[in-house]
PDB file of C-alpha atoms in Angstrom:
ATOM      1  CA  MET A   1       0.159  -0.752   0.104  1.00  0.00           C
ATOM      2  CA  GLU A   2       1.683   3.174  -1.080  1.00  0.00           C
ATOM      3  CA  HIS A   3       1.563   6.364   1.930  1.00  0.00           C
ATOM      4  CA  PHE A   4       1.617   9.516   1.551  1.00  0.00           C
ATOM      5  CA  THR A   5       2.640  12.474   3.969  1.00  0.00           C
ATOM      6  CA  VAL A   6       0.230  15.532   4.249  1.00  0.00           C
ATOM      7  CA  ARG A   7       2.319  18.826   5.945  1.00  0.00           C
ATOM      8  CA  THR A   8      -0.925  20.436   4.566  1.00  0.00           C
ATOM      9  CA  ALA A   9      -4.091  21.811   3.789  1.00  0.00           C
ATOM     10  CA  GLU A  10      -2.787  22.578   0.250  1.00  0.00           C
ATOM     11  CA  GLN A  11      -1.671  18.765  -0.464  1.00  0.00           C
ATOM     12  CA  LEU A  12      -5.659  18.148   0.308  1.00  0.00           C
ATOM     13  CA  PRO A  13      -7.544  18.583  -2.871  1.00  0.00           C
ATOM     14  CA  MET A  14      -5.156  17.632  -6.145  1.00  0.00           C
ATOM     15  CA  LEU A  15      -5.403  14.065  -3.120  1.00  0.00           C
ATOM     16  CA  LEU A  16      -8.433  14.022  -2.937  1.00  0.00           C
ATOM     17  CA  GLN A  17      -9.194  13.903  -7.506  1.00  0.00           C
ATOM     18  CA  ALA A  18      -6.745  11.770  -7.180  1.00  0.00           C
ATOM     19  CA  PHE A  19      -7.985   8.816  -5.300  1.00  0.00           C
ATOM     20  CA  ARG A  20     -11.450   9.508  -6.824  1.00  0.00           C
ATOM     21  CA  LYS A  21     -10.596   9.293 -10.262  1.00  0.00           C
ATOM     22  CA  ASN A  22      -7.991   5.991  -8.224  1.00  0.00           C
ATOM     23  CA  ALA A  23     -11.573   4.713  -7.297  1.00  0.00           C
ATOM     24  CA  GLY A  24     -12.907   4.831 -10.895  1.00  0.00           C
ATOM     25  CA  LEU A  25     -15.597   7.233  -9.271  1.00  0.00           C
ATOM     26  CA  THR A  26     -17.202  10.495 -10.883  1.00  0.00           C
ATOM     27  CA  GLN A  27     -17.434  14.166  -8.680  1.00  0.00           C
ATOM     28  CA  SER A  28     -21.382  13.071  -9.033  1.00  0.00           C
ATOM     29  CA  GLU A  29     -20.923   9.418  -7.799  1.00  0.00           C
ATOM     30  CA  VAL A  30     -19.460  10.521  -4.680  1.00  0.00           C
ATOM     31  CA  ALA A  31     -20.859  13.789  -3.639  1.00  0.00           C
ATOM     32  CA  LEU A  32     -24.758  11.304  -4.600  1.00  0.00           C
ATOM     33  CA  ARG A  33     -22.607   8.721  -1.447  1.00  0.00           C
ATOM     34  CA  LEU A  34     -22.059  12.024   0.629  1.00  0.00           C
ATOM     35  CA  GLY A  35     -24.704  13.552   0.815  1.00  0.00           C
ATOM     36  CA  VAL A  36     -24.323  16.770  -1.296  1.00  0.00           C
ATOM     37  CA  THR A  37     -24.964  18.361  -4.645  1.00  0.00           C
ATOM     38  CA  GLN A  38     -21.785  17.384  -7.105  1.00  0.00           C
ATOM     39  CA  GLN A  39     -21.735  21.588  -7.073  1.00  0.00           C
ATOM     40  CA  THR A  40     -21.254  21.191  -3.463  1.00  0.00           C
ATOM     41  CA  TYR A  41     -18.796  18.604  -3.321  1.00  0.00           C
ATOM     42  CA  SER A  42     -16.357  20.086  -6.504  1.00  0.00           C
ATOM     43  CA  ALA A  43     -15.982  22.509  -4.532  1.00  0.00           C
ATOM     44  CA  LEU A  44     -14.899  19.868  -0.978  1.00  0.00           C
ATOM     45  CA  GLU A  45     -12.256  18.992  -3.352  1.00  0.00           C
ATOM     46  CA  ARG A  46     -11.342  22.182  -4.424  1.00  0.00           C
ATOM     47  CA  ASN A  47     -11.266  23.348  -1.515  1.00  0.00           C
ATOM     48  CA  ALA A  48     -10.789  20.762   0.872  1.00  0.00           C
ATOM     49  CA  GLU A  49      -8.631  21.897   3.801  1.00  0.00           C
ATOM     50  CA  LYS A  50     -12.197  24.021   4.545  1.00  0.00           C
ATOM     51  CA  VAL A  51     -13.877  20.263   5.330  1.00  0.00           C
ATOM     52  CA  SER A  52     -14.525  19.167   8.781  1.00  0.00           C
ATOM     53  CA  ALA A  53     -12.797  15.792   9.883  1.00  0.00           C
ATOM     54  CA  GLY A  54     -16.084  14.239   9.909  1.00  0.00           C
ATOM     55  CA  ARG A  55     -16.602  15.278   6.207  1.00  0.00           C
ATOM     56  CA  LEU A  56     -13.110  13.850   5.669  1.00  0.00           C
ATOM     57  CA  LEU A  57     -13.045  11.056   7.464  1.00  0.00           C
ATOM     58  CA  LYS A  58     -16.663  10.993   5.814  1.00  0.00           C
ATOM     59  CA  LEU A  59     -15.472  11.285   1.980  1.00  0.00           C
ATOM     60  CA  LEU A  60     -12.268   9.086   2.810  1.00  0.00           C
ATOM     61  CA  GLY A  61     -13.972   6.353   3.270  1.00  0.00           C
ATOM     62  CA  ILE A  62     -15.989   6.771   0.162  1.00  0.00           C
ATOM     63  CA  LEU A  63     -13.297   6.685  -1.959  1.00  0.00           C
ATOM     64  CA  GLY A  64     -11.445   3.749   0.337  1.00  0.00           C
ATOM     65  CA  VAL A  65      -8.700   5.239   1.852  1.00  0.00           C
ATOM     66  CA  GLU A  66      -7.422   5.257   5.493  1.00  0.00           C
ATOM     67  CA  LEU A  67      -5.858   8.436   7.491  1.00  0.00           C
ATOM     68  CA  VAL A  68      -3.287   6.446   9.354  1.00  0.00           C
ATOM     69  CA  LEU A  69      -1.380   9.799  12.065  1.00  0.00           C
ATOM     70  CA  SER A  70       1.927   9.168  12.631  1.00  0.00           C
ATOM     71  CA  LYS A  71       4.793  10.952  14.725  1.00  0.00           C
ATOM     72  CA  PRO A  72       7.770  12.471  12.183  1.00  0.00           C
ATOM     73  CA  GLY A  73       9.866   8.788  12.047  1.00  0.00           C
ATOM     74  CA  ALA A  74       8.130   6.556  13.001  1.00  0.00           C
ATOM     75  CA  ASP A  75       7.073   3.903  10.787  1.00  0.00           C
ATOM     76  CA  PRO A  76       2.990   4.038  10.761  1.00  0.00           C
ATOM     77  CA  GLN A  77       1.716   0.364  12.651  1.00  0.00           C
ATOM     78  CA  PRO A  78      -1.487  -1.114  11.792  1.00  0.00           C
ATOM     79  CA  ALA A  79      -4.381   0.112  14.434  1.00  0.00           C
ATOM     80  CA  SER A  80      -4.693  -2.405  17.339  1.00  0.00           C
ATOM     81  CA  ALA A  81      -8.258  -3.623  18.670  1.00  0.00           C
ATOM     82  CA  PRO A  82      -9.028  -1.655  21.611  1.00  0.00           C
ATOM     83  CA  GLY A  83      -8.029  -3.649  24.622  1.00  0.00           C
ATOM     84  CA  SER A  84      -6.209  -4.833  23.058  1.00  0.00           C
ATOM     85  CA  PRO A  85      -2.037  -4.661  25.405  1.00  0.00           C
ATOM     86  CA  ASP A  86      -1.023  -2.776  21.895  1.00  0.00           C
ATOM     87  CA  SER A  87      -3.803   0.130  21.879  1.00  0.00           C
ATOM     88  CA  PRO A  88      -3.234   3.396  23.017  1.00  0.00           C
ATOM     89  CA  VAL A  89      -4.518   4.044  26.225  1.00  0.00           C
ATOM     90  CA  TRP A  90      -6.349   7.818  26.388  1.00  0.00           C
TER      91      TRP A  90
END
């Protein structure tokens, strides 16, 4: 699986468009699944830095993309099941 490091919000529009096209989806198809108009989705894709976290996560799910957070220099690890010895304690 490829990993993409995103350090600025300005990188999101290009990545979202690429993930959408890679998934073989049109803006209209994604908009329908997201529950918005094609025009709204187009604006969202162009201005992704203004999207709420909840909507971004829903969109990533539609596109078949996972969000993985890691500290710089750390290799992303698969998420541990909640309650497992490797899961973080909050």
